[in-house]
Amino acid sequence: MIRLARLRLYPVTLDLVAPFRSAEGIQQAKRTYLLELLSDEGMSGWSEISAQNDPSYWPETVTTCLEIIEHHLVPLLASKFSSPFEIAARMTSVKGNQMARASVEMAFFDLWARYEGMSLSELLGIPTDGTRVPAGVTLSLSTDIEALVGELTDLRQQGYRFFKAKVAPNADSAILELATTSFRMEQLVLDANGSYAGTGETQLDRIDTTGVALIEQPLSERDFVGHAELAKRLTTPIGLDETISGVDDIITALRLGMAPTINLKPSRVGGYVESLKIIDRCQHEGLHLRIGGMLETGIGRAHNLALASHPAFDRVGDLAASDHYFVRDITKPFVLSDDGSIECPRGIGLGRTPDPTWLLDAPFLELRVN
């Protein structure tokens, strides 16, 4: 049994190695909060708020998550828990707000794993604990073919083998040109972040000829019918990202005749309990799965790596080494190996905690669980 006592929120800002551009805008730093959940016995678990600072990708923002956590989630935690899976049921009275709920739930799973003296992936029932996960690196939106080829060449030399490029209408010329080079397009996923909604079929038809592995989220997040129709017409597989907020969205896609590749971001679906439901459904239906990312710090990346070690993830996801994104991470960095993979965190719990030196002087907001 575990009784929670306190929740701490630590503001953190990490500078990006280079500005990151997508259809939604340009990001130059990661600004969020780390979350530490403490039991009455002094044990703690860690997570982070994965939301962005504006609602261009998802309705939630860092600010809305802070509001929901302080005023609506913390009051629900004031009792003993006999299982880590109970916490999701405890928070069902808070509708939506998946990223806020996920930040609490995922920290609780880390705490519980430490309490039991096991790894997080073991607690999640994943049989491949301690394995390596193939790395996938995400490139910013680019309209310059020479710059794109140069970046891909450099990433190949670093050891990456799988890539995802941001793409948008009137900003996909470099991708079309890339298809005329010797680059193996089957190693490339295109992520449109819903930007082709309402632009007509011509541009997507051109992309369909390039031989890329996947077109992810070409249309708006709630356009299930449009995605289903697109999947029937194009030869390139369609992936769903922002569309998937829970297992029910996968069922809707299936009923419309789709068999999409699912980009699972545990923070976007509310945490591990819903993620495991999605994994079970995808395995039952034979759907391909890839792990997503939200430019997380080392804390969020460790959570994603723990889940990505599940054998159901049969497509390379968005997990790159720490130094690809951050000048300096908040945890011990994740490193790309010579075979193009990243080692899942080892040890008890999450396998990562914030830098102790940083923690010594880090300000925090403490909320008591009454």
Coordinates of C-alpha atoms in Angstrom, one line a residue:
M1 CA 0.0 0.0 0.0
I2 CA 1.2 3.5 -0.8
R3 CA -0.1 6.8 0.6
L4 CA 0.9 9.9 -1.2
A5 CA 2.0 13.0 0.7
R6 CA 3.3 15.7 -1.6
L7 CA 3.6 16.7 -5.2
R8 CA 6.4 19.0 -6.3
L9 CA 6.6 21.0 -9.6
Y10 CA 10.0 22.1 -10.8
P11 CA 10.2 24.7 -13.6
V12 CA 12.9 23.8 -16.2
T13 CA 14.1 25.4 -19.4
L14 CA 16.4 23.5 -21.8
D15 CA 18.0 25.2 -24.8
L16 CA 17.6 23.4 -28.1
V17 CA 20.7 22.7 -30.2
A18 CA 18.9 24.3 -33.1
P19 CA 15.4 25.8 -33.6
F20 CA 12.8 23.1 -34.3
R21 CA 10.3 24.0 -37.0
S22 CA 7.1 22.2 -37.8
A23 CA 3.7 23.1 -39.4
E24 CA 2.7 24.5 -36.0
G25 CA 5.6 27.0 -35.6
I26 CA 9.2 27.3 -34.4
Q27 CA 10.4 26.1 -31.0
Q28 CA 13.8 27.3 -29.7
A29 CA 13.7 25.9 -26.1
K30 CA 11.9 23.3 -24.0
R31 CA 10.1 25.1 -21.2
T32 CA 8.1 22.8 -18.9
Y33 CA 7.8 21.4 -15.4
L34 CA 9.2 18.3 -13.9
L35 CA 6.9 16.5 -11.5
E36 CA 8.0 14.7 -8.3
L37 CA 5.4 12.6 -6.5
L38 CA 6.4 11.7 -2.9
S39 CA 4.9 9.1 -0.6
D40 CA 4.4 9.5 3.1
E41 CA 7.5 7.2 3.5
G42 CA 9.7 9.6 1.5
M43 CA 9.9 7.6 -1.7
S44 CA 9.5 9.6 -4.9
G45 CA 8.7 9.1 -8.6
W46 CA 9.3 11.4 -11.5
S47 CA 7.6 12.6 -14.7
E48 CA 7.2 15.8 -16.7
I49 CA 4.5 17.8 -18.2
S50 CA 4.8 17.0 -21.9
A51 CA 2.5 19.7 -23.1
Q52 CA 3.7 22.7 -25.1
N53 CA 3.4 26.3 -24.1
D54 CA 0.8 27.1 -26.7
P55 CA -2.2 25.0 -27.9
S56 CA -1.1 24.6 -31.5
Y57 CA -0.5 20.9 -31.3
W58 CA -2.9 19.8 -28.5
P59 CA -5.6 21.7 -26.6
E60 CA -3.6 21.4 -23.3
T61 CA -0.7 23.7 -22.5
V62 CA 1.8 23.7 -19.7
T63 CA -0.3 26.4 -18.0
T64 CA -3.5 24.5 -18.2
C65 CA -1.8 21.3 -16.9
L66 CA -0.6 23.2 -13.9
E67 CA -4.1 24.4 -13.2
I68 CA -5.6 21.0 -13.5
I69 CA -2.9 19.3 -11.4
E70 CA -3.1 21.8 -8.5
H71 CA -6.9 22.3 -8.3
H72 CA -8.4 19.1 -9.6
L73 CA -5.9 16.1 -9.5
V74 CA -4.0 16.6 -6.3
P75 CA -7.3 16.5 -4.2
L76 CA -8.1 13.1 -5.7
L77 CA -4.9 11.5 -4.4
A78 CA -5.6 11.7 -0.7
S79 CA -6.0 7.9 0.1
K80 CA -4.0 4.7 0.1
F81 CA -3.4 2.8 -3.2
S82 CA -3.0 -0.9 -3.4
S83 CA -2.0 -1.0 -7.1
P84 CA -0.4 1.5 -9.5
F85 CA -3.3 0.9 -11.9
E86 CA -5.8 2.4 -9.4
I87 CA -4.6 5.9 -9.9
A88 CA -6.2 6.1 -13.4
A89 CA -9.6 5.2 -12.1
R90 CA -9.2 7.7 -9.3
M91 CA -8.8 10.5 -11.8
T92 CA -11.7 9.6 -14.1
S93 CA -13.8 12.5 -12.8
V94 CA -11.4 14.8 -14.6
K95 CA -12.5 14.6 -18.3
G96 CA -10.0 15.2 -21.1
N97 CA -6.8 16.9 -19.9
Q98 CA -4.8 13.7 -20.8
M99 CA -1.4 15.3 -20.5
A100 CA -2.1 16.7 -17.0
R101 CA -3.4 13.3 -15.9
A102 CA -0.5 11.5 -17.5
S103 CA 2.1 13.5 -15.6
V104 CA 0.6 12.4 -12.3
E105 CA 0.0 8.8 -13.3
M106 CA 3.4 8.2 -14.9
A107 CA 5.2 9.7 -11.8
F108 CA 3.1 7.3 -9.7
F109 CA 4.2 4.3 -11.8
D110 CA 7.8 5.3 -11.3
L111 CA 7.3 5.7 -7.6
W112 CA 5.6 2.3 -7.4
A113 CA 8.3 0.5 -9.3
R114 CA 10.9 2.0 -6.9
Y115 CA 8.8 0.9 -4.0
E116 CA 8.7 -2.7 -5.4
G117 CA 12.4 -2.6 -6.3
M118 CA 11.8 -3.3 -9.9
S119 CA 12.2 -1.5 -13.2
L120 CA 9.4 0.5 -14.7
S121 CA 9.2 -1.7 -17.8
E122 CA 8.9 -4.8 -15.5
L123 CA 6.1 -3.1 -13.6
L124 CA 4.4 -2.5 -17.0
G125 CA 4.6 -6.2 -17.7
I126 CA 7.0 -5.8 -20.6
P127 CA 9.0 -9.0 -21.2
T128 CA 11.9 -7.3 -22.9
D129 CA 13.2 -5.3 -20.0
G130 CA 16.7 -3.9 -20.5
T131 CA 16.7 -4.2 -24.3
R132 CA 17.8 -1.6 -26.8
V133 CA 15.3 0.4 -28.9
P134 CA 16.0 1.4 -32.5
A135 CA 16.5 5.2 -32.7
G136 CA 14.5 7.4 -34.9
V137 CA 15.3 11.1 -35.4
T138 CA 13.0 13.9 -36.3
L139 CA 14.0 16.7 -38.7
S140 CA 12.6 20.2 -38.8
L141 CA 10.4 21.4 -41.7
S142 CA 12.7 22.2 -44.6
T143 CA 12.2 23.6 -48.0
D144 CA 15.9 23.5 -49.0
I145 CA 17.0 20.3 -50.7
E146 CA 20.7 20.9 -50.2
A147 CA 20.2 21.6 -46.5
L148 CA 18.0 18.5 -46.1
V149 CA 20.4 16.2 -47.8
G150 CA 23.3 17.7 -45.8
E151 CA 21.4 17.1 -42.5
L152 CA 20.5 13.5 -43.5
T153 CA 24.1 12.8 -44.5
D154 CA 25.3 14.1 -41.1
L155 CA 22.7 12.1 -39.2
R156 CA 23.7 8.9 -41.1
Q157 CA 27.3 9.5 -40.2
Q158 CA 26.2 9.8 -36.5
G159 CA 24.6 6.3 -36.8
Y160 CA 20.9 7.0 -37.4
R161 CA 19.1 4.7 -39.8
F162 CA 15.5 5.9 -39.5
F163 CA 14.2 9.4 -40.0
K164 CA 11.0 11.5 -39.7
A165 CA 10.7 14.8 -41.5
K166 CA 8.1 17.5 -40.9
V167 CA 6.1 18.4 -44.0
A168 CA 3.4 20.9 -44.8
P169 CA 1.6 22.2 -47.9
N170 CA 3.8 24.5 -50.0
A171 CA 6.8 23.4 -47.9
D172 CA 7.2 19.8 -49.3
S173 CA 9.3 20.6 -52.4
A174 CA 12.5 19.4 -50.7
I175 CA 10.9 16.0 -50.0
L176 CA 9.8 15.6 -53.6
E177 CA 13.3 16.4 -54.7
L178 CA 14.8 14.0 -52.2
A179 CA 12.8 11.2 -53.9
T180 CA 14.9 11.8 -57.0
T181 CA 18.2 11.2 -55.2
S182 CA 19.7 7.9 -54.0
F183 CA 18.2 8.3 -50.5
R184 CA 16.2 5.3 -49.4
M185 CA 12.8 6.8 -49.0
E186 CA 11.4 3.7 -47.2
Q187 CA 13.5 4.8 -44.2
L188 CA 11.6 8.1 -44.0
V189 CA 8.3 9.0 -42.3
L190 CA 6.6 12.3 -43.1
D191 CA 4.7 14.1 -40.4
A192 CA 2.2 16.7 -41.5
N193 CA 0.6 17.5 -38.1
G194 CA -2.8 17.9 -39.8
S195 CA -1.6 20.6 -42.2
Y196 CA -3.1 19.2 -45.4
A197 CA -6.6 19.6 -44.2
G198 CA -8.7 21.4 -46.8
T199 CA -5.8 21.8 -49.3
G200 CA -7.2 19.3 -51.8
E201 CA -5.8 16.0 -53.0
T202 CA -3.1 17.1 -55.5
Q203 CA -0.2 17.7 -53.0
L204 CA -0.8 14.4 -51.2
D205 CA -1.0 12.6 -54.5
R206 CA 2.5 13.9 -55.3
I207 CA 3.8 12.8 -52.0
D208 CA 2.3 9.4 -52.5
T209 CA 4.7 8.8 -55.4
T210 CA 7.8 9.3 -53.4
G211 CA 7.9 5.8 -51.7
V212 CA 8.1 7.1 -48.1
A213 CA 7.3 4.6 -45.4
L214 CA 4.4 6.5 -43.9
I215 CA 2.4 9.8 -44.0
E216 CA 1.5 10.7 -40.5
Q217 CA -1.5 12.8 -39.6
P218 CA -2.1 14.4 -43.0
L219 CA -5.5 15.8 -42.0
S220 CA -7.0 17.4 -38.9
E221 CA -7.2 15.4 -35.7
R222 CA -11.0 14.7 -35.7
D223 CA -11.3 14.0 -39.4
F224 CA -11.7 10.2 -39.1
V225 CA -13.8 10.0 -42.3
G226 CA -11.2 12.0 -44.4
H227 CA -8.4 9.8 -43.1
A228 CA -10.3 6.6 -43.9
E229 CA -11.0 7.8 -47.5
L230 CA -7.4 8.9 -47.9
A231 CA -6.2 5.5 -46.7
K232 CA -8.3 3.8 -49.4
R233 CA -7.0 6.0 -52.2
L234 CA -3.3 6.3 -51.5
T235 CA -0.7 3.5 -51.7
T236 CA 1.4 5.0 -48.9
P237 CA 0.3 3.9 -45.4
I238 CA -1.4 6.5 -43.2
G239 CA -0.5 7.0 -39.6
L240 CA -2.6 8.6 -36.9
D241 CA -1.0 10.8 -34.2
E242 CA -3.1 13.7 -32.9
T243 CA -6.2 11.8 -33.7
I244 CA -5.5 9.2 -31.1
S245 CA -6.5 10.4 -27.6
G246 CA -7.5 7.0 -26.3
V247 CA -8.3 3.4 -27.3
D248 CA -11.8 4.5 -28.5
D249 CA -10.3 6.5 -31.3
I250 CA -8.6 3.4 -32.6
I251 CA -11.9 1.6 -32.5
T252 CA -13.5 4.4 -34.5
A253 CA -10.8 4.2 -37.2
L254 CA -11.2 0.4 -37.4
R255 CA -15.0 0.7 -37.9
L256 CA -14.4 3.1 -40.8
G257 CA -12.3 0.5 -42.5
M258 CA -8.9 1.9 -41.6
A259 CA -5.8 -0.1 -40.5
P260 CA -3.6 2.9 -39.5
T261 CA -0.2 2.9 -38.0
I262 CA -0.6 4.3 -34.5
N263 CA 1.8 6.9 -33.1
L264 CA 1.4 6.3 -29.4
K265 CA 2.4 9.1 -27.1
P266 CA 1.7 8.0 -23.6
S267 CA 1.4 11.5 -22.3
R268 CA -1.2 12.4 -25.0
V269 CA -3.5 9.5 -24.1
G270 CA -3.5 10.0 -20.3
G271 CA -0.6 7.7 -19.2
Y272 CA 0.3 4.1 -19.0
V273 CA -3.1 2.5 -18.2
E274 CA -4.6 3.8 -21.4
S275 CA -1.4 3.1 -23.4
L276 CA -1.5 -0.6 -22.4
K277 CA -5.2 -0.7 -23.6
I278 CA -4.1 0.7 -26.9
I279 CA -1.2 -1.7 -27.2
D280 CA -3.5 -4.7 -26.5
R281 CA -6.0 -3.5 -29.1
C282 CA -3.3 -2.9 -31.7
Q283 CA -1.9 -6.4 -31.2
H284 CA -5.4 -7.9 -31.4
E285 CA -6.1 -6.0 -34.7
G286 CA -2.6 -6.4 -36.2
L287 CA -2.0 -2.7 -36.3
H288 CA 1.5 -1.3 -36.5
L289 CA 2.7 0.8 -33.5
R290 CA 5.4 3.4 -33.2
I291 CA 6.3 5.5 -30.1
G292 CA 6.0 9.2 -30.4
G293 CA 7.8 12.1 -28.6
M294 CA 7.1 15.7 -27.5
L295 CA 10.7 16.9 -27.3
E296 CA 10.7 15.6 -23.7
T297 CA 13.6 16.0 -21.3
G298 CA 15.5 13.0 -20.2
I299 CA 12.7 12.2 -17.7
G300 CA 10.0 12.0 -20.4
R301 CA 12.4 10.3 -22.8
A302 CA 13.1 7.6 -20.1
H303 CA 9.4 7.0 -19.7
N304 CA 8.9 6.7 -23.5
L305 CA 11.9 4.3 -23.8
A306 CA 10.5 2.1 -21.0
L307 CA 7.2 1.7 -22.9
A308 CA 9.0 1.4 -26.3
S309 CA 10.7 -1.8 -25.2
H310 CA 7.3 -3.5 -25.6
P311 CA 7.5 -6.0 -28.5
A312 CA 4.2 -4.5 -29.9
F313 CA 6.2 -1.5 -31.2
D314 CA 7.1 -2.9 -34.6
R315 CA 7.8 0.4 -36.3
V316 CA 10.7 2.7 -35.4
G317 CA 9.5 5.6 -33.3
D318 CA 10.7 9.1 -32.5
L319 CA 13.4 8.4 -29.9
A320 CA 16.7 10.1 -30.6
A321 CA 19.8 10.7 -28.5
S322 CA 19.7 13.6 -26.0
D323 CA 22.4 15.6 -27.8
H324 CA 20.3 15.8 -31.0
Y325 CA 17.9 18.1 -29.3
F326 CA 19.4 19.7 -26.2
V327 CA 22.5 21.6 -25.5
R328 CA 22.4 19.9 -22.1
D329 CA 19.7 17.6 -20.7
I330 CA 18.4 17.6 -17.2
T331 CA 19.4 13.9 -16.7
K332 CA 22.2 11.6 -17.6
P333 CA 22.0 11.7 -21.4
F334 CA 20.7 9.0 -23.7
V335 CA 23.4 8.1 -26.2
L336 CA 23.2 6.7 -29.7
S337 CA 25.1 3.4 -30.1
D338 CA 27.0 2.3 -33.2
D339 CA 24.1 0.1 -34.3
G340 CA 21.7 3.0 -34.4
S341 CA 19.9 2.1 -31.1
I342 CA 19.4 3.6 -27.7
E343 CA 19.6 1.6 -24.5
C344 CA 16.5 1.5 -22.3
P345 CA 17.1 2.8 -18.8
R346 CA 18.4 0.2 -16.4
G347 CA 17.9 -0.1 -12.7
I348 CA 15.1 0.5 -10.3
G349 CA 12.1 2.5 -11.4
L350 CA 12.5 4.9 -14.3
G351 CA 16.2 4.5 -14.4
R352 CA 16.7 8.3 -14.5
T353 CA 16.4 11.2 -12.0
P354 CA 17.2 14.9 -12.5
D355 CA 20.8 16.0 -12.1
P356 CA 21.4 16.2 -8.3
T357 CA 23.5 19.4 -8.7
W358 CA 20.6 21.0 -10.5
L359 CA 18.1 19.8 -7.9
L360 CA 20.1 21.4 -5.0
D361 CA 19.2 25.0 -6.2
A362 CA 16.1 24.3 -8.2
P363 CA 12.9 26.2 -7.1
F364 CA 9.7 24.2 -6.8
L365 CA 6.1 24.5 -5.9
E366 CA 5.0 22.0 -3.3
L367 CA 1.4 20.8 -3.1
R368 CA 0.3 18.7 -0.1
V369 CA -2.0 15.8 -0.6
N370 CA -4.5 16.0 2.3

